[in-house]
Short mmCIF file of C-alpha atoms and ligand atoms in Angstrom, two decimals:
data_model
loop_
_atom_site.label_atom_id
_atom_site.label_comp_id
_atom_site.label_asym_id
_atom_site.label_seq_id
_atom_site.Cartn_x
_atom_site.Cartn_y
_atom_site.Cartn_z
CA MET Y 292 0.11 115.72 -18.86
CA ALA Y 293 3.12 113.27 -18.71
CA THR Y 294 6.37 114.77 -18.93
CA ALA Y 295 9.06 113.19 -21.07
CA ALA Y 296 12.78 112.75 -20.92
CA VAL Y 297 14.79 111.50 -24.27
CA ILE Y 298 18.23 109.06 -23.70
CA GLY Y 299 20.10 108.91 -27.25
CA THR Y 300 20.38 111.91 -29.83
CA GLY Y 301 21.48 109.90 -32.85
CA PHE Y 302 18.94 109.75 -35.60
CA ILE Y 303 15.81 108.84 -33.77
CA GLY Y 304 16.26 110.77 -30.58
CA PRO Y 305 15.12 114.28 -32.32
CA VAL Y 306 12.31 112.22 -34.05
CA HIS Y 307 10.68 111.61 -30.88
CA ILE Y 308 11.37 114.99 -29.39
CA GLU Y 309 9.67 116.60 -32.67
CA ALA Y 310 6.28 114.07 -32.36
CA LEU Y 311 6.35 114.90 -28.60
CA ARG Y 312 6.18 118.34 -29.04
CA ARG Y 313 3.18 117.75 -32.17
CA LEU Y 314 1.23 116.33 -29.28
CA GLY Y 315 1.85 119.46 -26.95
CA ILE Y 316 3.64 116.74 -24.25
CA THR Y 317 6.52 118.79 -22.51
CA VAL Y 318 9.77 117.26 -23.20
CA ARG Y 319 12.04 118.46 -19.86
CA GLY Y 320 15.81 117.04 -21.16
CA VAL Y 321 17.70 115.02 -23.28
CA LEU Y 322 20.82 112.66 -22.06
CA ALA Y 323 23.65 111.86 -24.80
CA SER Y 324 26.76 110.17 -24.55
CA THR Y 325 28.75 112.91 -23.18
CA ALA Y 326 27.58 115.70 -21.09
CA GLU Y 327 29.02 118.12 -23.96
CA LYS Y 328 26.76 116.07 -26.11
CA SER Y 329 23.66 116.62 -24.17
CA GLN Y 330 24.16 120.29 -23.74
CA ARG Y 331 24.59 120.74 -27.74
CA ALA Y 332 21.47 118.73 -28.15
CA ALA Y 333 19.61 120.74 -25.07
CA GLN Y 334 20.34 124.10 -26.70
CA ARG Y 335 19.59 122.74 -30.17
CA TRP Y 336 16.16 121.59 -28.92
CA GLN Y 337 15.78 124.22 -26.70
CA LEU Y 338 15.04 121.93 -23.83
CA PRO Y 339 15.55 123.11 -20.20
CA ARG Y 340 17.78 120.16 -18.94
CA ALA Y 341 21.21 118.46 -20.52
CA TYR Y 342 21.42 115.52 -18.45
CA ARG Y 343 25.04 114.61 -17.52
CA SER Y 344 24.21 111.06 -16.59
CA LEU Y 345 21.35 108.69 -16.19
CA ASP Y 346 21.46 108.88 -12.47
CA GLU Y 347 20.90 112.69 -13.06
CA LEU Y 348 17.88 111.89 -15.60
CA LEU Y 349 16.04 109.15 -13.11
CA ALA Y 350 16.41 111.45 -10.16
CA ASP Y 351 14.42 114.21 -12.12
CA SER Y 352 11.35 114.25 -10.39
CA GLU Y 353 9.67 116.23 -13.04
CA VAL Y 354 10.55 113.52 -15.47
CA ASP Y 355 7.53 110.62 -15.93
CA VAL Y 356 8.36 109.00 -18.84
CA VAL Y 357 11.94 107.96 -20.27
CA HIS Y 358 12.24 107.85 -23.84
CA ILE Y 359 15.46 105.18 -24.67
CA THR Y 360 16.77 106.26 -28.36
CA SER Y 361 20.37 105.19 -27.08
CA PRO Y 362 22.31 102.08 -29.28
CA ASN Y 363 20.72 98.99 -28.82
CA ARG Y 364 23.65 97.32 -26.51
CA PHE Y 365 22.32 100.22 -23.46
CA HIS Y 366 18.37 99.21 -24.13
CA TYR Y 367 18.24 96.87 -21.54
CA GLU Y 368 20.33 98.62 -18.70
CA HIS Y 369 18.96 102.03 -19.45
CA ALA Y 370 14.96 100.24 -19.11
CA VAL Y 371 15.84 98.04 -16.20
CA GLN Y 372 17.13 101.65 -14.56
CA ALA Y 373 14.20 103.78 -15.62
CA LEU Y 374 11.69 101.23 -14.56
CA GLN Y 375 13.47 100.83 -10.93
CA ALA Y 376 13.06 104.81 -10.79
CA GLY Y 377 9.31 104.46 -10.88
CA LYS Y 378 9.32 105.58 -14.90
CA HIS Y 379 7.10 104.82 -17.40
CA VAL Y 380 9.47 103.34 -20.40
CA ILE Y 381 9.34 103.64 -24.07
CA CYS Y 382 11.91 101.73 -25.80
CA GLU Y 383 13.12 102.24 -29.46
CA LYS Y 384 13.58 98.66 -31.10
CA PRO Y 385 14.97 96.12 -30.53
CA LEU Y 386 13.76 95.72 -26.75
CA ALA Y 387 17.16 94.10 -26.11
CA LEU Y 388 20.18 92.26 -27.17
CA ASN Y 389 19.31 88.75 -26.42
CA SER Y 390 15.79 86.87 -25.07
CA GLN Y 391 17.21 86.42 -21.86
CA GLN Y 392 17.38 90.15 -21.24
CA SER Y 393 13.77 90.82 -23.03
CA SER Y 394 12.10 88.25 -20.95
CA ASP Y 395 13.65 89.88 -17.75
CA LEU Y 396 11.99 93.15 -19.12
CA VAL Y 397 8.65 91.38 -19.81
CA ARG Y 398 8.28 90.15 -16.37
CA ARG Y 399 9.50 93.60 -14.52
CA ALA Y 400 6.76 95.51 -17.02
CA GLN Y 401 4.18 92.67 -15.60
CA THR Y 402 4.39 93.87 -11.96
CA CYS Y 403 5.94 97.38 -12.23
CA GLY Y 404 2.43 98.95 -13.06
CA LYS Y 405 4.23 101.38 -15.51
CA VAL Y 406 3.59 101.71 -19.06
CA CYS Y 407 6.49 99.77 -20.98
CA ALA Y 408 6.31 100.61 -24.89
CA VAL Y 409 8.13 99.50 -27.57
CA CYS Y 410 8.55 101.93 -31.12
CA TYR Y 411 7.05 99.51 -33.44
CA ASN Y 412 5.76 102.55 -35.62
CA ILE Y 413 5.18 101.46 -38.77
CA ARG Y 414 1.70 99.84 -37.18
CA TYR Y 415 0.37 103.76 -37.17
CA TYR Y 416 0.45 104.46 -41.12
CA PRO Y 417 -3.29 105.30 -41.47
CA LEU Y 418 -3.42 102.60 -44.64
CA CYS Y 419 -1.78 100.18 -42.32
CA GLN Y 420 -4.27 100.60 -39.97
CA GLU Y 421 -7.27 100.06 -42.75
CA ALA Y 422 -5.47 97.14 -44.00
CA ARG Y 423 -5.98 95.55 -40.54
CA HIS Y 424 -9.55 96.55 -40.68
CA ARG Y 425 -10.40 95.35 -44.01
CA ILE Y 426 -8.75 91.89 -43.03
CA ALA Y 427 -10.14 91.39 -39.72
CA GLN Y 428 -13.67 91.99 -41.56
CA GLY Y 429 -13.04 89.59 -44.00
CA GLN Y 430 -13.24 91.87 -47.10
CA ILE Y 431 -10.34 90.01 -48.79
CA GLY Y 432 -11.77 86.73 -47.47
CA ARG Y 433 -9.43 83.75 -46.29
CA ILE Y 434 -5.63 84.56 -46.48
CA PHE Y 435 -3.91 82.66 -48.98
CA HIS Y 436 -0.23 83.85 -48.20
CA VAL Y 437 1.80 87.30 -47.61
CA LEU Y 438 4.80 88.29 -49.53
CA GLY Y 439 7.16 91.14 -48.88
CA SER Y 440 10.61 92.63 -48.16
CA TYR Y 441 12.14 95.52 -46.46
CA GLN Y 442 15.20 96.84 -48.31
CA GLN Y 443 17.38 100.16 -47.96
CA ASP Y 444 20.84 101.11 -49.36
CA TRP Y 445 22.23 102.94 -46.80
CA LEU Y 446 24.97 99.95 -46.06
CA LEU Y 447 25.85 99.26 -49.74
CA PHE Y 448 29.43 99.88 -49.70
CA PRO Y 449 31.98 98.13 -47.87
CA THR Y 450 33.07 101.83 -46.67
CA ASP Y 451 29.68 102.47 -45.27
CA TYR Y 452 29.93 101.78 -41.40
CA ASN Y 453 27.58 102.28 -38.14
CA TRP Y 454 27.62 100.55 -34.78
CA ARG Y 455 24.85 98.55 -36.25
CA VAL Y 456 27.22 96.44 -38.01
CA LEU Y 457 28.72 95.04 -35.12
CA ALA Y 458 26.76 91.94 -32.99
CA SER Y 459 28.01 93.31 -29.71
CA GLU Y 460 26.69 96.81 -30.47
CA GLY Y 461 23.34 96.23 -32.21
CA GLY Y 462 22.56 92.66 -31.95
CA ALA Y 463 23.53 89.17 -33.52
CA ALA Y 464 20.84 89.77 -36.07
CA ARG Y 465 21.58 92.98 -37.88
CA ALA Y 466 19.56 93.73 -41.09
CA VAL Y 467 16.60 91.36 -39.67
CA GLY Y 468 16.83 92.91 -36.01
CA ASP Y 469 17.01 96.48 -37.42
CA ILE Y 470 14.43 96.26 -40.24
CA GLY Y 471 13.00 92.93 -40.34
CA THR Y 472 11.53 92.84 -37.29
CA HIS Y 473 9.38 96.21 -38.34
CA TRP Y 474 8.06 93.78 -41.31
CA LEU Y 475 7.45 90.91 -38.85
CA ASP Y 476 5.65 93.25 -36.41
CA LEU Y 477 3.39 95.09 -39.02
CA VAL Y 478 2.28 91.65 -40.79
CA SER Y 479 1.51 89.95 -37.38
CA PHE Y 480 -0.53 93.19 -36.70
CA LEU Y 481 -2.27 93.46 -40.02
CA LEU Y 482 -3.25 89.70 -40.04
CA GLY Y 483 -3.87 89.37 -36.26
CA GLN Y 484 -1.75 86.41 -36.45
CA ALA Y 485 1.92 85.47 -34.46
CA VAL Y 486 4.79 83.92 -36.54
CA VAL Y 487 5.27 80.47 -35.19
CA SER Y 488 7.72 78.97 -37.62
CA VAL Y 489 10.91 80.37 -39.30
CA CYS Y 490 13.26 79.01 -41.91
CA ALA Y 491 16.02 81.52 -42.90
CA ASP Y 492 19.06 81.92 -45.19
CA LEU Y 493 21.51 85.04 -44.17
CA ARG Y 494 24.17 86.28 -45.98
CA THR Y 495 26.78 88.71 -45.05
CA ILE Y 496 27.73 90.79 -48.58
CA TRP Y 497 30.58 92.37 -46.87
CA PRO Y 498 32.56 90.10 -44.89
CA LYS Y 499 34.64 93.36 -43.66
CA ARG Y 500 33.73 96.96 -43.70
CA ARG Y 501 35.75 100.38 -43.38
CA ARG Y 502 35.35 101.75 -39.87
CA PRO Y 503 36.05 105.53 -40.23
CA LEU Y 504 38.50 107.11 -37.64
CA GLY Y 505 35.55 109.22 -36.03
CA SER Y 506 31.91 108.42 -35.37
CA THR Y 507 29.41 107.80 -38.35
CA GLU Y 508 25.23 108.40 -37.92
CA THR Y 509 22.90 106.49 -39.03
CA PHE Y 510 21.47 107.32 -42.53
CA GLN Y 511 24.60 109.41 -43.11
CA THR Y 512 24.00 112.15 -45.81
CA LYS Y 513 27.70 112.65 -46.86
CA PHE Y 514 29.29 109.60 -48.91
CA GLN Y 515 32.51 108.80 -46.88
CA ALA Y 516 35.74 110.74 -48.44
CA ALA Y 517 38.99 108.73 -48.63
CA GLY Y 518 40.10 109.44 -45.24
CA SER Y 519 41.55 107.22 -42.87
CA PHE Y 520 39.38 104.16 -41.57
CA GLU Y 521 40.23 100.65 -40.31
CA GLU Y 522 39.11 97.19 -41.65
CA VAL Y 523 37.04 95.48 -39.14
CA PRO Y 524 35.72 92.21 -39.72
CA ILE Y 525 31.82 91.92 -39.97
CA ASP Y 526 29.93 89.32 -37.88
CA THR Y 527 26.00 90.45 -39.25
CA GLU Y 528 24.02 89.66 -42.12
CA ASP Y 529 23.32 92.31 -44.81
CA PHE Y 530 20.83 90.12 -46.60
CA ALA Y 531 17.86 87.73 -45.32
CA ALA Y 532 15.62 85.19 -47.16
CA ILE Y 533 12.90 84.10 -44.63
CA LEU Y 534 9.90 81.68 -45.32
CA LEU Y 535 7.21 82.01 -42.41
CA ARG Y 536 4.44 80.08 -40.93
CA PHE Y 537 1.58 82.20 -38.85
CA ALA Y 538 -0.57 80.59 -36.17
CA ASP Y 539 -3.41 80.09 -38.49
CA GLY Y 540 -1.21 77.98 -40.82
CA THR Y 541 -0.67 80.79 -43.22
CA PRO Y 542 2.59 80.79 -45.38
CA GLY Y 543 4.70 83.89 -45.95
CA MET Y 544 7.85 85.16 -47.44
CA LEU Y 545 10.26 87.91 -46.36
CA ALA Y 546 13.56 89.47 -47.64
CA VAL Y 547 15.16 91.84 -46.28
CA SER Y 548 18.17 93.80 -47.18
CA GLN Y 549 20.51 96.87 -46.48
CA VAL Y 550 22.39 96.57 -49.66
CA THR Y 551 19.95 97.17 -52.19
CA ALA Y 552 21.03 100.23 -54.11
CA GLY Y 553 18.07 102.93 -54.47
CA ALA Y 554 15.81 101.25 -51.92
CA LYS Y 555 16.03 104.03 -49.39
CA ASN Y 556 13.78 102.56 -47.08
CA ARG Y 557 11.09 100.59 -48.36
CA LEU Y 558 9.08 98.00 -46.56
CA LEU Y 559 6.55 96.32 -48.91
CA TRP Y 560 4.06 93.64 -47.79
CA GLU Y 561 1.45 91.86 -50.57
CA ILE Y 562 -1.15 89.90 -48.85
CA ALA Y 563 -3.58 87.44 -51.34
CA GLY Y 564 -6.88 86.46 -50.04
CA GLU Y 565 -9.75 84.67 -52.00
CA LYS Y 566 -11.71 87.88 -52.60
CA GLY Y 567 -9.13 90.26 -53.45
CA ALA Y 568 -5.07 91.21 -52.62
CA LEU Y 569 -4.41 94.28 -50.74
CA ALA Y 570 -0.17 95.66 -50.99
CA TRP Y 571 1.52 98.87 -49.58
CA ASN Y 572 4.78 100.26 -49.89
CA SER Y 573 6.19 102.54 -47.29
CA GLU Y 574 8.01 105.03 -49.68
CA ARG Y 575 4.31 105.47 -51.30
CA PRO Y 576 2.75 105.53 -47.92
CA ASP Y 577 -0.63 107.21 -48.67
CA GLU Y 578 -1.64 104.55 -51.38
CA LEU Y 579 -2.93 101.37 -50.73
CA TRP Y 580 -3.22 98.73 -53.83
CA CYS Y 581 -6.43 96.93 -53.83
CA GLY Y 582 -6.32 93.86 -56.32
CA PHE Y 583 -9.37 92.46 -57.69
CA ARG Y 584 -9.91 89.35 -60.18
CA ASP Y 585 -13.12 90.35 -61.42
CA GLN Y 586 -12.98 94.13 -61.50
CA PRO Y 587 -10.71 96.94 -62.24
CA ASN Y 588 -7.91 97.11 -59.42
CA GLN Y 589 -8.31 100.11 -57.09
CA LEU Y 590 -5.50 102.67 -55.84
CA LEU Y 591 -6.72 104.14 -52.38
CA LEU Y 592 -5.48 107.34 -51.55
CA ARG Y 593 -5.35 108.28 -47.86
CA ASP Y 594 -8.00 110.51 -47.16
CA PRO Y 595 -9.51 110.24 -43.59
CA ALA Y 596 -13.25 110.54 -45.31
CA LEU Y 597 -12.52 107.12 -46.96
CA LEU Y 598 -11.12 105.08 -44.29
CA SER Y 599 -12.50 103.09 -41.67
CA ALA Y 600 -13.03 104.65 -38.14
CA SER Y 601 -9.61 103.06 -36.65
CA ALA Y 602 -7.95 104.01 -39.69
CA ARG Y 603 -9.15 107.70 -39.57
CA ALA Y 604 -8.01 107.94 -36.03
CA CYS Y 605 -4.63 107.82 -37.22
CA ALA Y 606 -5.07 110.31 -40.09
CA ASP Y 607 -4.75 114.05 -38.94
CA TYR Y 608 -4.34 115.44 -42.23
CA PRO Y 609 -7.17 115.48 -45.16
CA GLY Y 610 -6.38 113.91 -48.33
CA GLY Y 611 -3.41 114.58 -50.60
CA HIS Y 612 -1.76 116.33 -47.74
CA ASN Y 613 0.85 113.44 -47.37
CA GLU Y 614 1.40 112.03 -43.74
CA GLY Y 615 4.67 109.95 -43.49
CA PHE Y 616 7.41 108.48 -41.28
CA PRO Y 617 7.63 111.33 -38.35
CA ASP Y 618 3.41 111.43 -38.07
CA THR Y 619 3.74 107.57 -37.20
CA PHE Y 620 5.42 108.58 -34.14
CA LYS Y 621 3.18 111.33 -33.39
CA GLN Y 622 0.58 108.49 -33.31
CA LEU Y 623 2.15 105.70 -31.60
CA PHE Y 624 3.09 108.15 -28.48
CA ARG Y 625 -0.61 109.66 -28.42
CA ALA Y 626 -1.87 106.00 -28.05
CA ILE Y 627 0.90 105.24 -25.48
CA TYR Y 628 0.43 108.59 -23.69
CA ALA Y 629 -2.98 107.86 -23.39
CA ALA Y 630 -2.58 104.87 -21.76
CA ILE Y 631 -0.40 106.57 -19.17
CA GLU Y 632 -3.13 109.50 -18.57
CA GLN Y 633 -6.06 106.92 -18.75
CA GLY Y 634 -4.55 103.61 -17.61
CA PRO Y 635 -3.71 100.42 -19.88
CA THR Y 636 -6.59 98.80 -21.95
CA HIS Y 637 -6.36 95.16 -22.77
CA PRO Y 638 -5.20 94.14 -25.23
CA ALA Y 639 -2.76 97.51 -25.34
CA SER Y 640 -3.36 99.72 -28.29
CA TYR Y 641 0.20 100.16 -28.87
CA PRO Y 642 3.26 97.52 -29.10
CA THR Y 643 4.48 96.68 -25.39
CA PHE Y 644 7.48 95.16 -24.05
CA GLU Y 645 5.96 91.65 -24.97
CA ASP Y 646 5.75 92.65 -28.25
CA GLY Y 647 9.49 93.55 -28.18
CA HIS Y 648 10.05 90.38 -26.60
CA ARG Y 649 8.50 88.21 -29.44
CA GLU Y 650 10.76 90.06 -32.16
CA VAL Y 651 14.09 89.03 -30.17
CA VAL Y 652 12.82 85.62 -29.95
CA LEU Y 653 11.96 85.50 -33.62
CA CYS Y 654 15.69 87.28 -34.47
CA GLU Y 655 17.12 83.96 -32.33
CA ALA Y 656 15.20 81.80 -34.18
CA ILE Y 657 16.06 82.78 -37.54
CA LEU Y 658 19.72 82.72 -36.89
CA GLN Y 659 19.29 79.44 -35.34
CA SER Y 660 17.39 78.16 -38.41
CA HIS Y 661 20.38 79.70 -40.76
CA GLN Y 662 22.98 78.01 -38.84
CA GLN Y 663 21.55 74.53 -38.71
CA ARG Y 664 19.79 74.65 -42.17
CA ARG Y 665 16.06 73.75 -41.17
CA TRP Y 666 12.55 75.09 -39.88
CA VAL Y 667 12.85 76.49 -36.34
CA ASP Y 668 9.49 76.77 -34.34
CA ILE Y 669 9.00 79.89 -32.22
CA SER Y 670 8.73 79.28 -28.28
CA ILE Y 671 7.92 82.56 -26.31
CA ASN Y 672 8.76 82.03 -22.67
CA VAL Y 673 8.84 84.82 -20.10
C1 SOE S 53 17.82 102.15 -39.91
O1 SOE S 53 18.06 101.05 -40.53
C2 SOE S 53 16.63 102.59 -39.25
O2 SOE S 53 16.64 103.83 -38.60
C3 SOE S 53 16.17 101.62 -38.40
O3 SOE S 53 16.75 101.38 -37.37
C4 SOE S 53 14.64 102.13 -38.45
O4 SOE S 53 13.81 101.34 -36.83
C5 SOE S 53 13.86 102.31 -39.39
O5 SOE S 53 12.57 102.91 -39.12
C6 SOE S 53 14.36 103.18 -40.31
O6 SOE S 53 16.09 102.58 -40.49
#
């Protein structure tokens, strides 16, 4: 079985470590932003190696797979170096800061013979897999339209601050890049249709935010006390309204916000078809709403015994034993490590660098649409 090392020890790095361990995959070591932080993380997670540099990690011949969970601005260079060192790469989203970088990564992925994956984990909720199966089987008939949103509240106040709010660190599209692309990737996966055109209106609710003097984590659990801070201008959006068109002509509408009080991490999609509708909410991930015109609606509670084979493959616990966010990473890594062990399948059973590149291109098109106040068609060049 391949051995992993993880770059990054913020919110998501430990999610990777825990998921890998649940699968019995060896995590050899960790690299943080300083040698001291690497040491602390290695101790905390009882890992054999605390790397002092990327070079040291990449020189470790025991490591086959590099997980990149560093801040977004490092994704490209970390991925390039890991591929050059002959490692498989599993990169957090967004794949890169711009489409020049992400297309370069796709080209490298095409020739390196390694597995190159991107963490669009939400595909791996069992009831999203079930919805994809039902749509592909024609169970809700011709699709009329898709509506949805992805909302959070962890950036609600002007005193909320994180590196993601700066374009130079997180990417020019922030709410859209950070969470909107999860929705776009997921809904394209559900429909089996890519987004081909977008029309967007973005808003920065807080043009200035207060940066605490000291570091802050994503989803910090304590509200900031009135300590010392500096005011910084914000060049990324808090809210986006986006009209969409999918390849088969299906229209869609997506709202994205990181300033909706009470929405902790709520992704919502509703797909309306001629025979019925389906809806799902990530804050209640074990429930799939099935809407009908001529019979009572249904609420399907996740239970492997009631799911299609593809959805059952992502459901490890019996009904009533909720599966959630950490489980999606376990299922995602199971699919990726199967490809590492057994060789890739076509199409891949996991989100690839191509999928990551597509989302970066979509972010750029959404920004362009907003700036030029018009529809923008998507062209994917590599
Ligand atoms: C922060 O908004 C964040 O951690 C995203 O970066 C993740 O991709 C999402 O899963 C939860 O929220």
